PDB file of C-alpha atoms in Angstrom:
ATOM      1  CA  UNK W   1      20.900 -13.777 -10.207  1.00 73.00           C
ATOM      2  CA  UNK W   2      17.413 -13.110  -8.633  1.00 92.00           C
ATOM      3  CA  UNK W   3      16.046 -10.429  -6.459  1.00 97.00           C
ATOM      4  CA  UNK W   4      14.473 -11.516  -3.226  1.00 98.00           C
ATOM      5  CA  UNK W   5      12.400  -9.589  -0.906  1.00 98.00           C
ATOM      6  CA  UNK W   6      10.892 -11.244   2.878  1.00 98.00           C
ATOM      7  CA  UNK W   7       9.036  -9.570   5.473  1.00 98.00           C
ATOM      8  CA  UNK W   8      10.604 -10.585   8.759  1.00 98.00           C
ATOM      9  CA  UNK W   9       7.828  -7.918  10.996  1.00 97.00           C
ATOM     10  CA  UNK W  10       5.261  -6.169   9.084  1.00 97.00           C
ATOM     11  CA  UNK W  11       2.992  -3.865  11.638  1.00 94.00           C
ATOM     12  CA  UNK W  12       2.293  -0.450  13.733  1.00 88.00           C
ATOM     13  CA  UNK W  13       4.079  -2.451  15.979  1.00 89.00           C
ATOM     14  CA  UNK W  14       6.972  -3.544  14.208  1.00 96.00           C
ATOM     15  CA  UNK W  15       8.571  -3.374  11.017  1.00 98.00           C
ATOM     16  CA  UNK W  16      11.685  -5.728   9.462  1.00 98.00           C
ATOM     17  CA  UNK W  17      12.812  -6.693   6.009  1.00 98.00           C
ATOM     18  CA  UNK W  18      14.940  -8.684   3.984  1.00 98.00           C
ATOM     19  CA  UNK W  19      16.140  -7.826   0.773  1.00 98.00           C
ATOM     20  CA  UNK W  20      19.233  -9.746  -0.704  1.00 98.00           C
ATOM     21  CA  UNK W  21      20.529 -11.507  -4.276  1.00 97.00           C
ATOM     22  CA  UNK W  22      22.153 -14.482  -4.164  1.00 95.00           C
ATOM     23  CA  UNK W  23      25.492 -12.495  -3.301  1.00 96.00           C
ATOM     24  CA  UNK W  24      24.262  -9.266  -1.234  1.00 98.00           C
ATOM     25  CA  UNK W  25      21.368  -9.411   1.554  1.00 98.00           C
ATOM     26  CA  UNK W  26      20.376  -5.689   2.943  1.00 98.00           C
ATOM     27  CA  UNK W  27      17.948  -5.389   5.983  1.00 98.00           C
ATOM     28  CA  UNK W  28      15.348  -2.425   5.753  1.00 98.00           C
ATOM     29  CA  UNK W  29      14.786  -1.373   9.538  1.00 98.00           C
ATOM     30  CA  UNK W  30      15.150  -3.116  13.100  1.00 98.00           C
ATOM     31  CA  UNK W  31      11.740  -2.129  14.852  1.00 97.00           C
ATOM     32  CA  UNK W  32      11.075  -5.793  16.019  1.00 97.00           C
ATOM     33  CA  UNK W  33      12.635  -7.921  18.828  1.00 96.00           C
ATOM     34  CA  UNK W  34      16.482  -8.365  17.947  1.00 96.00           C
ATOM     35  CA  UNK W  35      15.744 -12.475  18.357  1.00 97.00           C
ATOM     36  CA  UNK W  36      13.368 -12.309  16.128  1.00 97.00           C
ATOM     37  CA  UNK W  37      15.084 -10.880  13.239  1.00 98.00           C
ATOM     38  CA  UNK W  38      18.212 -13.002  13.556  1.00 98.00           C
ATOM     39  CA  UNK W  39      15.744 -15.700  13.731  1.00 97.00           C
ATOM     40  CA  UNK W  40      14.320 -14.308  10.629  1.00 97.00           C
ATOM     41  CA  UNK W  41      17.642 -14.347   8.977  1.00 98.00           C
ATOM     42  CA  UNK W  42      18.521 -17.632  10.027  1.00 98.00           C
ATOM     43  CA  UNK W  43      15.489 -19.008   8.458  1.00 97.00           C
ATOM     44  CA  UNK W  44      16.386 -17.678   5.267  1.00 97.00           C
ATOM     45  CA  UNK W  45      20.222 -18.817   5.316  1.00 97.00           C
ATOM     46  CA  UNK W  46      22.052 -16.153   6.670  1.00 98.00           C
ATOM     47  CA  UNK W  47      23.511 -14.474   9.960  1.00 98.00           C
ATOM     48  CA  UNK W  48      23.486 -11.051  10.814  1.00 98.00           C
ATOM     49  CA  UNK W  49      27.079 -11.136   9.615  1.00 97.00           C
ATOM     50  CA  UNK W  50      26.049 -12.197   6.115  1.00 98.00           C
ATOM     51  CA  UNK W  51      24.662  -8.518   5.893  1.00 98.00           C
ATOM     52  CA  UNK W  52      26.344  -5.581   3.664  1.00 98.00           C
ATOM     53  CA  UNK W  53      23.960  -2.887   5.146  1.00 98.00           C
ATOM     54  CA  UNK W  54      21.072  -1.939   7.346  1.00 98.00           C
ATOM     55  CA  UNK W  55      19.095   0.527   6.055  1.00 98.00           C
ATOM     56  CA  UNK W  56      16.837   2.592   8.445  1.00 98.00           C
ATOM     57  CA  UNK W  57      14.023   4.392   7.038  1.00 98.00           C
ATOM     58  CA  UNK W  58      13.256   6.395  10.592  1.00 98.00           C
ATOM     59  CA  UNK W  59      14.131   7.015  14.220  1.00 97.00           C
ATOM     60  CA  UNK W  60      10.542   5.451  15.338  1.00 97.00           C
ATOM     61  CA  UNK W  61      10.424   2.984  17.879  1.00 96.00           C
ATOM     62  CA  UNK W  62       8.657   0.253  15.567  1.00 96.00           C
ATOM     63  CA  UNK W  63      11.465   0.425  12.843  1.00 98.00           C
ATOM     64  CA  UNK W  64      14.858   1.097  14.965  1.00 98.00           C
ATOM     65  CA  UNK W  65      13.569  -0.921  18.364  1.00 97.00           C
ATOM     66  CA  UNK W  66      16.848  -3.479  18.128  1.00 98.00           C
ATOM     67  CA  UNK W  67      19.009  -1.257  16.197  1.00 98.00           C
ATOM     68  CA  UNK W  68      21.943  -0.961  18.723  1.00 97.00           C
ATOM     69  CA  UNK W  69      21.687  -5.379  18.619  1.00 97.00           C
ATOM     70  CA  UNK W  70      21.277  -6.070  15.059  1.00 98.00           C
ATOM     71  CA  UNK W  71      24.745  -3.410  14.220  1.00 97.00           C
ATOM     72  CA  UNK W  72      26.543  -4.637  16.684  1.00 96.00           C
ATOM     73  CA  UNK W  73      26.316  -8.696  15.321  1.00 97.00           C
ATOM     74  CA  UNK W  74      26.045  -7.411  11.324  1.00 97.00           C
ATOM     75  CA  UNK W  75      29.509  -6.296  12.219  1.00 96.00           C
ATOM     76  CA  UNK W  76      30.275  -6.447   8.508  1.00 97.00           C
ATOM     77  CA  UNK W  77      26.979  -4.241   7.924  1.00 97.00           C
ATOM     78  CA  UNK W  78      27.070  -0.489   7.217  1.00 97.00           C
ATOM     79  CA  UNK W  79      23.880   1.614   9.198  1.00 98.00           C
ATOM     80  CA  UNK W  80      22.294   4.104   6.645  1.00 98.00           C
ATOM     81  CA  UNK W  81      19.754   6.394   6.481  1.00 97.00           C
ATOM     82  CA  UNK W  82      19.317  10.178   6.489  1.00 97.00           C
ATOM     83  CA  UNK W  83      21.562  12.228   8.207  1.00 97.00           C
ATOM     84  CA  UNK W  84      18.615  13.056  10.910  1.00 97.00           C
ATOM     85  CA  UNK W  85      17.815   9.875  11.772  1.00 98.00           C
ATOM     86  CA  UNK W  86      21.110   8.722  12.284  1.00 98.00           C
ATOM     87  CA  UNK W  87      21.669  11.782  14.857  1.00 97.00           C
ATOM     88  CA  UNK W  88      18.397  11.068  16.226  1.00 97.00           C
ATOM     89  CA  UNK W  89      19.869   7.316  17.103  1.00 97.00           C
ATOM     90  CA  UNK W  90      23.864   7.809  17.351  1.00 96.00           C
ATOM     91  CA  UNK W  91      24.106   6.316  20.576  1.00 95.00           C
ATOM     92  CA  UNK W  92      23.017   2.889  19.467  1.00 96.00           C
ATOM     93  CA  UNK W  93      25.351   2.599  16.173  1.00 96.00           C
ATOM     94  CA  UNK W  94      29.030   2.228  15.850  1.00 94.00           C
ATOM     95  CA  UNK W  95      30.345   5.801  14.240  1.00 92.00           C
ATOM     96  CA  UNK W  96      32.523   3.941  11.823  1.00 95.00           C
ATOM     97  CA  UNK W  97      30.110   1.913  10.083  1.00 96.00           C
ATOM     98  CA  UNK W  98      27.396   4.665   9.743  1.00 97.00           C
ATOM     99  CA  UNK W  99      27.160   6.515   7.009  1.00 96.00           C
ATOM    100  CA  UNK W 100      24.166   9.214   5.566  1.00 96.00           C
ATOM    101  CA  UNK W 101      22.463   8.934   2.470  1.00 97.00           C
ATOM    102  CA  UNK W 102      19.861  11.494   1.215  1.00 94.00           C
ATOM    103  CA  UNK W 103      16.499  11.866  -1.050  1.00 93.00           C
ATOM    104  CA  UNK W 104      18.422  13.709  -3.704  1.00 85.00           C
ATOM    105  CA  UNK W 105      21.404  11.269  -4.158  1.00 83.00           C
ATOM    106  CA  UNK W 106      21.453   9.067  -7.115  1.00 85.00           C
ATOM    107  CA  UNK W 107      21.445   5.529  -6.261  1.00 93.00           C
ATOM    108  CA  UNK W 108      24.315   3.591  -5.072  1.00 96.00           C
ATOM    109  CA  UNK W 109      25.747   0.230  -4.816  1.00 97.00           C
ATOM    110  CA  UNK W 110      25.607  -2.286  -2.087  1.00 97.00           C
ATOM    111  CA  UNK W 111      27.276  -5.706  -3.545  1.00 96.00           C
ATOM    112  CA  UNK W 112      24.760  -7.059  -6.364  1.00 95.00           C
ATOM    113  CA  UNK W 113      21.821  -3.922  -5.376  1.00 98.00           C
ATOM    114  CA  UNK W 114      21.165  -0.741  -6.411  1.00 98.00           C
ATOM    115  CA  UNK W 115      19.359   1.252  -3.974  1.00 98.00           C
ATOM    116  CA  UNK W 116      17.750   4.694  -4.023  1.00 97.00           C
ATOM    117  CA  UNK W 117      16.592   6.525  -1.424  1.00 97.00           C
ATOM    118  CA  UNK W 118      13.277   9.297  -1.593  1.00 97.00           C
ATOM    119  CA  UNK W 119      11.860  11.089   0.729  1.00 96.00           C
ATOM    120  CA  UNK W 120       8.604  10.422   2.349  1.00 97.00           C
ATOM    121  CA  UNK W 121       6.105  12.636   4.088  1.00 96.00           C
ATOM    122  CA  UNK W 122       6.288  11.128   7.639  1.00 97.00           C
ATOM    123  CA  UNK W 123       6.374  13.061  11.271  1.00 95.00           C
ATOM    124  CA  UNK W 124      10.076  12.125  11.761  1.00 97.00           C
ATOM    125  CA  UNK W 125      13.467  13.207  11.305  1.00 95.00           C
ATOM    126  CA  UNK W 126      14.072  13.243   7.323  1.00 96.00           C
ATOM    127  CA  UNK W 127      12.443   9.809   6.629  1.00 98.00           C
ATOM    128  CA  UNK W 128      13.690   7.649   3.513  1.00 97.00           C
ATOM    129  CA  UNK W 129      11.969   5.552   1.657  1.00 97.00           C
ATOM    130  CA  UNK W 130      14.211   2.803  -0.937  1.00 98.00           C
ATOM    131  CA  UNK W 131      13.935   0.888  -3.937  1.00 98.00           C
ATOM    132  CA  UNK W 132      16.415  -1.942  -4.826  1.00 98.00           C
ATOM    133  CA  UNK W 133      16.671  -3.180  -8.294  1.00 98.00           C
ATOM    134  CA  UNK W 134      19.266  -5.919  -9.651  1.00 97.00           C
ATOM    135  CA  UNK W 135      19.272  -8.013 -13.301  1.00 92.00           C
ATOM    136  CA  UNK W 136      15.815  -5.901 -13.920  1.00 94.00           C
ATOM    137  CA  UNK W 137      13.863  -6.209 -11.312  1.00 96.00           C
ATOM    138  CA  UNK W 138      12.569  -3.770  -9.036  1.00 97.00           C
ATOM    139  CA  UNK W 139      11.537  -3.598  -5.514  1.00 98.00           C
ATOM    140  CA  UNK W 140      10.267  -0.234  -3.865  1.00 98.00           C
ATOM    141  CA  UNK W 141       9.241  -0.440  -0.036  1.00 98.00           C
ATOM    142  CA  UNK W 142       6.887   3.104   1.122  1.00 98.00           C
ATOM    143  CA  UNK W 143       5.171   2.726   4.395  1.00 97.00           C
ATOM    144  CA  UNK W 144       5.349   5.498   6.879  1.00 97.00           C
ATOM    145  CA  UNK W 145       3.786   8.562   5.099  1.00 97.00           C
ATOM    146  CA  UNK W 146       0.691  10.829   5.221  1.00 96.00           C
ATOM    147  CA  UNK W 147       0.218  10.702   1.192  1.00 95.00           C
ATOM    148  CA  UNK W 148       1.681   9.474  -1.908  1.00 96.00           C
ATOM    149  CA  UNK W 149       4.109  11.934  -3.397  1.00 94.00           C
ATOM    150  CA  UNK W 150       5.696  12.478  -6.791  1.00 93.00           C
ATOM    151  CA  UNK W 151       8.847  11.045  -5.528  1.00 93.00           C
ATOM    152  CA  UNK W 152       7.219   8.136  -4.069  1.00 96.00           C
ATOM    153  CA  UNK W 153       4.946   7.485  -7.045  1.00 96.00           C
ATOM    154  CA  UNK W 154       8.069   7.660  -9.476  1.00 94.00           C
ATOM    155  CA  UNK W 155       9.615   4.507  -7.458  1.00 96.00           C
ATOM    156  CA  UNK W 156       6.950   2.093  -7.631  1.00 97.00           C
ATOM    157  CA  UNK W 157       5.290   3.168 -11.013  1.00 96.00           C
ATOM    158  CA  UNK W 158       8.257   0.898 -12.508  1.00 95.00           C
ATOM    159  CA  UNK W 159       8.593  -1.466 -10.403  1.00 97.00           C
ATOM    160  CA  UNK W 160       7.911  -5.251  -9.899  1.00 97.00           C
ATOM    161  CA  UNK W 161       7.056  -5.251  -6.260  1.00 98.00           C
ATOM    162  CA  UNK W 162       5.131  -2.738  -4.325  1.00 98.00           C
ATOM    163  CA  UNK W 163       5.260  -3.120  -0.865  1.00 98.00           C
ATOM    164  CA  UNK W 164       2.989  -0.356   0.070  1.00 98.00           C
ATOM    165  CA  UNK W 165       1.164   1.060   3.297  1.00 98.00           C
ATOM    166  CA  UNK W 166      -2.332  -0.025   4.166  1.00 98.00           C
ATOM    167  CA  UNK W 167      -2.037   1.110   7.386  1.00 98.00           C
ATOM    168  CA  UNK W 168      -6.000   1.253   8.610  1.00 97.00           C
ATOM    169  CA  UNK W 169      -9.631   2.056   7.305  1.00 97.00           C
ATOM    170  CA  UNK W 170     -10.930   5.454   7.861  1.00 96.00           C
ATOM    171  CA  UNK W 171     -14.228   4.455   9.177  1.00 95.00           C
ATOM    172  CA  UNK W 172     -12.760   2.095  11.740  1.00 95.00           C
ATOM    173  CA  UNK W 173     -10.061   4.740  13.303  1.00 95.00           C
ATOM    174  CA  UNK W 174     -12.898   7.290  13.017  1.00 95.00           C
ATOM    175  CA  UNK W 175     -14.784   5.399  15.245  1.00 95.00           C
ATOM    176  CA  UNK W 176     -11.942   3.714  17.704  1.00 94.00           C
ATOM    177  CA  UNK W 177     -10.514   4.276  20.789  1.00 94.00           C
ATOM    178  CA  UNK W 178      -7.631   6.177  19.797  1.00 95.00           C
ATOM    179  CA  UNK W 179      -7.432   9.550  21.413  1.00 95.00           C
ATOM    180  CA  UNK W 180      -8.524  12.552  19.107  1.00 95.00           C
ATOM    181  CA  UNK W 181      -4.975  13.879  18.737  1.00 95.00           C
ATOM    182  CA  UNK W 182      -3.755  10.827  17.297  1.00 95.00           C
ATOM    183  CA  UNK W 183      -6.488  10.343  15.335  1.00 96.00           C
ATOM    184  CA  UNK W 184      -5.534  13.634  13.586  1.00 95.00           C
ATOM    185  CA  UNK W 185      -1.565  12.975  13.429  1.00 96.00           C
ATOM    186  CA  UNK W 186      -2.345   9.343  11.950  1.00 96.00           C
ATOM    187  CA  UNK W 187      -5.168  11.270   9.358  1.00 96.00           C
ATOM    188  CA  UNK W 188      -2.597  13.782   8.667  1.00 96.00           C
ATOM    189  CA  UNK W 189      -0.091  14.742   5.472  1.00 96.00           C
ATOM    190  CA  UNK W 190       2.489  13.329   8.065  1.00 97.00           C
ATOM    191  CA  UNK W 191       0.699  10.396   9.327  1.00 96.00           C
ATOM    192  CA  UNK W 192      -0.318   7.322   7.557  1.00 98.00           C
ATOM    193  CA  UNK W 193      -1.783   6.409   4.453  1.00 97.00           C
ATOM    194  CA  UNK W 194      -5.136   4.408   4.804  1.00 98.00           C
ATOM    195  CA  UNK W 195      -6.909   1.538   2.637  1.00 98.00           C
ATOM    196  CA  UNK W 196      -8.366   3.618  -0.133  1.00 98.00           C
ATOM    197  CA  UNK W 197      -5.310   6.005  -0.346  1.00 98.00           C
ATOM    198  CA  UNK W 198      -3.417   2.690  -0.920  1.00 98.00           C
ATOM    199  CA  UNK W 199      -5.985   1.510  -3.583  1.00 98.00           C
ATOM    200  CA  UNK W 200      -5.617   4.996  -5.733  1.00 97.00           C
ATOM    201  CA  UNK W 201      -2.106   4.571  -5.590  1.00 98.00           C
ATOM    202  CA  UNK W 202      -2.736   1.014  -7.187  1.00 98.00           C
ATOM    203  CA  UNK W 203      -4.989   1.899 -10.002  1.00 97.00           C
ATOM    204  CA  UNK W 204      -2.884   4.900 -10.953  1.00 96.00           C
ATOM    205  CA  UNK W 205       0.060   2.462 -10.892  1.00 96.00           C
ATOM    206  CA  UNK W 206      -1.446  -0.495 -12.882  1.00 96.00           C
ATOM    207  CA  UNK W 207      -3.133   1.901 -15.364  1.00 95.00           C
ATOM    208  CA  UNK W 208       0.121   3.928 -15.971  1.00 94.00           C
ATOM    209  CA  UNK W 209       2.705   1.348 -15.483  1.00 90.00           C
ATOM    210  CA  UNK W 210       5.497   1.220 -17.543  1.00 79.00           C
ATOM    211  CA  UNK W 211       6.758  -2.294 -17.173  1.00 84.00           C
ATOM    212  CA  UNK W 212       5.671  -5.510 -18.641  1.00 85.00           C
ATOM    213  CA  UNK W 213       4.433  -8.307 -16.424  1.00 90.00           C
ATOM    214  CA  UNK W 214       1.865  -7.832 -13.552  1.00 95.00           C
ATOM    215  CA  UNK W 215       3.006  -6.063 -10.486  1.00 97.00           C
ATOM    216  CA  UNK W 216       3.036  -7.558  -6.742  1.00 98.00           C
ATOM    217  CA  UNK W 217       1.644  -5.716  -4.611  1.00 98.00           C
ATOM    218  CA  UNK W 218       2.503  -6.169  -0.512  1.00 98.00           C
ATOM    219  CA  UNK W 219       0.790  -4.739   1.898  1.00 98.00           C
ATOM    220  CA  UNK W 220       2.445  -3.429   4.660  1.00 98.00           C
ATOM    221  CA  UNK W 221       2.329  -1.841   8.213  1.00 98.00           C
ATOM    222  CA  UNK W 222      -0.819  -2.853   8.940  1.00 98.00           C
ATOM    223  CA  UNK W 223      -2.434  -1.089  12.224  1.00 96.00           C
ATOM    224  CA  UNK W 224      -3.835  -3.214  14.732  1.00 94.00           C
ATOM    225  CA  UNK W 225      -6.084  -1.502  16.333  1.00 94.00           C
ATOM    226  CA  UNK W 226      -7.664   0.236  12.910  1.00 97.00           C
ATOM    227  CA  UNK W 227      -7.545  -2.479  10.509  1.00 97.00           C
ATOM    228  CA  UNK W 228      -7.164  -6.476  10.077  1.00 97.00           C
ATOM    229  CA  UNK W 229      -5.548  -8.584   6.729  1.00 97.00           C
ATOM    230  CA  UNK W 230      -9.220  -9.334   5.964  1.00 97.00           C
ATOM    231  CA  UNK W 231     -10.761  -5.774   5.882  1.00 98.00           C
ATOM    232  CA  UNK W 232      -7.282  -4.740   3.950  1.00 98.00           C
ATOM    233  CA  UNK W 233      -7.620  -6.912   1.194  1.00 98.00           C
ATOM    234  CA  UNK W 234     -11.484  -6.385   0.473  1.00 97.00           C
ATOM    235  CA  UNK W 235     -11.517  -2.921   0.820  1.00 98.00           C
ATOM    236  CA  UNK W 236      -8.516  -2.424  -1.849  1.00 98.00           C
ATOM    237  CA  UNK W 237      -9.778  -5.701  -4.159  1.00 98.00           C
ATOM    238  CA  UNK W 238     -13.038  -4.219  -4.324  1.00 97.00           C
ATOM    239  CA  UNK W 239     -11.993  -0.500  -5.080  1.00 98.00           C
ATOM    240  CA  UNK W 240      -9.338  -2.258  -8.021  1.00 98.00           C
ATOM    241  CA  UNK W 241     -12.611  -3.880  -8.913  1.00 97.00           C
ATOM    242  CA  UNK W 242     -14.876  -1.158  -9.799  1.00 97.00           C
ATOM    243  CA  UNK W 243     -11.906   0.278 -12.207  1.00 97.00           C
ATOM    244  CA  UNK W 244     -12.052  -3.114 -13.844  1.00 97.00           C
ATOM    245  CA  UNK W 245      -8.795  -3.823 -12.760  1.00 97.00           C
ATOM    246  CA  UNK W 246      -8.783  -7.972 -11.355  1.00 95.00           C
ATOM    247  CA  UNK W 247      -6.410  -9.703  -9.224  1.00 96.00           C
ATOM    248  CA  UNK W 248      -4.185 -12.258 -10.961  1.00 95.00           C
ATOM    249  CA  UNK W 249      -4.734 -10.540 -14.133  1.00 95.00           C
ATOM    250  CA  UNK W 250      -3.693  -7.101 -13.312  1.00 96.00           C
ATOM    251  CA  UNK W 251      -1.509  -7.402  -9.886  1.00 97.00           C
ATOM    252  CA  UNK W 252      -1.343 -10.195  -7.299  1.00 98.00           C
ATOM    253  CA  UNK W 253      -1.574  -9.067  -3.567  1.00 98.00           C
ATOM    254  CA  UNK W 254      -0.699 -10.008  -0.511  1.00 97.00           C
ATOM    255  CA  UNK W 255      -0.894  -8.748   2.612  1.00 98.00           C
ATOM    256  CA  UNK W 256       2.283  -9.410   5.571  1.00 98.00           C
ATOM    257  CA  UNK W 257       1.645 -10.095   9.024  1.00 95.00           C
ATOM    258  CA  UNK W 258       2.474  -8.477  11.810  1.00 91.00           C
ATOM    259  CA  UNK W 259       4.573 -11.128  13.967  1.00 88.00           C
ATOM    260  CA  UNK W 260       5.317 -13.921  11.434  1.00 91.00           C
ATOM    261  CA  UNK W 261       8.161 -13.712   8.898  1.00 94.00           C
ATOM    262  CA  UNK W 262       6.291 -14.049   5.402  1.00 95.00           C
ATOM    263  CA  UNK W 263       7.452 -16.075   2.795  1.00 96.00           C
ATOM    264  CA  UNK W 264      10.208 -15.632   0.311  1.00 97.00           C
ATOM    265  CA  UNK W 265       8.972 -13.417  -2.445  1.00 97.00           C
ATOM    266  CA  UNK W 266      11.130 -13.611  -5.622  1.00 96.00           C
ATOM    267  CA  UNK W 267      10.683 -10.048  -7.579  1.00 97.00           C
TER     268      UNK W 267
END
């Protein structure tokens, strides 16, 4: 049995995934078109009734957009997430298939995964972040938060696959269009984490990592406006750089797009 992650929306504009064994499949938020994601899914062998659970990190737009579709044909699916966003969205899941989970829980069991949820640091309605490990391996997804925190760092130090916020470049929202307010929100201990926060969260990670084998490193939720796959990837390969720490020796990175499903990534 293998772990399996894909990116079916990656973006400030929408945000999907795919997580699944060969037995279980889990999908980590809805904030894309609902065609889309069952045309993700169907790409990778399954229908939205193949799924045990949809798992919502948020009430935002960009990861719940085609919540009320996607629960509605993963009939088999239970909706989690913390007990605020699931008020903040009841009228677009069924009642009996919801169910809360919180940051302070232990992890539980969906078919072949186990998943824990931990808080993040995000301007929304008790917003989870998750790791899923099965037969050893380790996947922890953290996008959606001002900073890095203890809890969050304790979740991907040990695992195999980081799929981690690089949501824009400091200089480049500086500078933008973006109205001063949300300028501040996005800058903010609630807001988003930006290239070099992402790239001292990777050297501390690397250098204090406690598993063997070099991570994978995703990045995620990209901002459109504020930063580009290109300007992602050198800013963070050049700040691993200068700490000696080089790409296929250390970690191998990637970065997932914003409208395409990525490929299969086995963890």
């Amino acid at each position: 049995m293998s772990l399996y992650f894909r990116s079916l929306a990656s973006g400030s504009s929408g945000n999907s995934y795919l997580i699944k064994t060969d037995n279980t499949a889990v999908l980590v938020d809805t904030g894309t078109a609902g065609k889309h994601i069952i045309k993700g899914l169907a790409d990778s062998g399954l229908a939205p009734a193949d799924l045990s659970a949809v798992l919502l990190t948020h009430e935002h737009v960009d990861h719940v957009k085609s919540i009320r579709m996607i629960s509605k044909k993963a009939e088999n699916a239970f909706v989690l997430g913390s007990r605020g966003t699931l008020k903040a969205i009841s009228d677009k899941i069924p009642r009996d298939r919801s169910k809360a989970v919180r940051a302070e829980m232990e992890s539980f069991q969906v078919g072949d995964l186990l998943i824990r949820p931990f808080a993040l640091s995000h301007d929304a309605a008790e917003p989870l972040g998750y790791s899923f490990e099965a037969d050893g391996r380790k996947a922890t997804i953290v996008t959606d938060t001002g900073f890095v925190t203890d809890g969050e760092y304790e979740q991907l130090v040990d695992s195999d696959l980081l799929v981690l916020e690089a949501n824009h470049e400091r200089n480049l929202l500086l500078m933008g269009r973006y109205p001063y307010p949300l300028k501040v929100r996005i800058l903010g201990e609630q807001g988003h984490i930006s290239n070099d926060t992402c790239a001292d969260t990777l050297i501390r990670v690397i250098r204090e990592r406690s598993r063997a084998g070099i991570p994978k490193v995703a990045l995620a939720h990209l901002s459109k406006e504020n930063n580009s796959p290109d300007i992602a990837l050198m800013t963070i390969r050049n700040r691993l750089f200068e700490e000696a720490l080089v790409e296929d020796r250390d970690y191998a990175m990637t970065v997932l797009m914003r409208d395409t499903a990525g490929e299969m990534i086995e963890v």
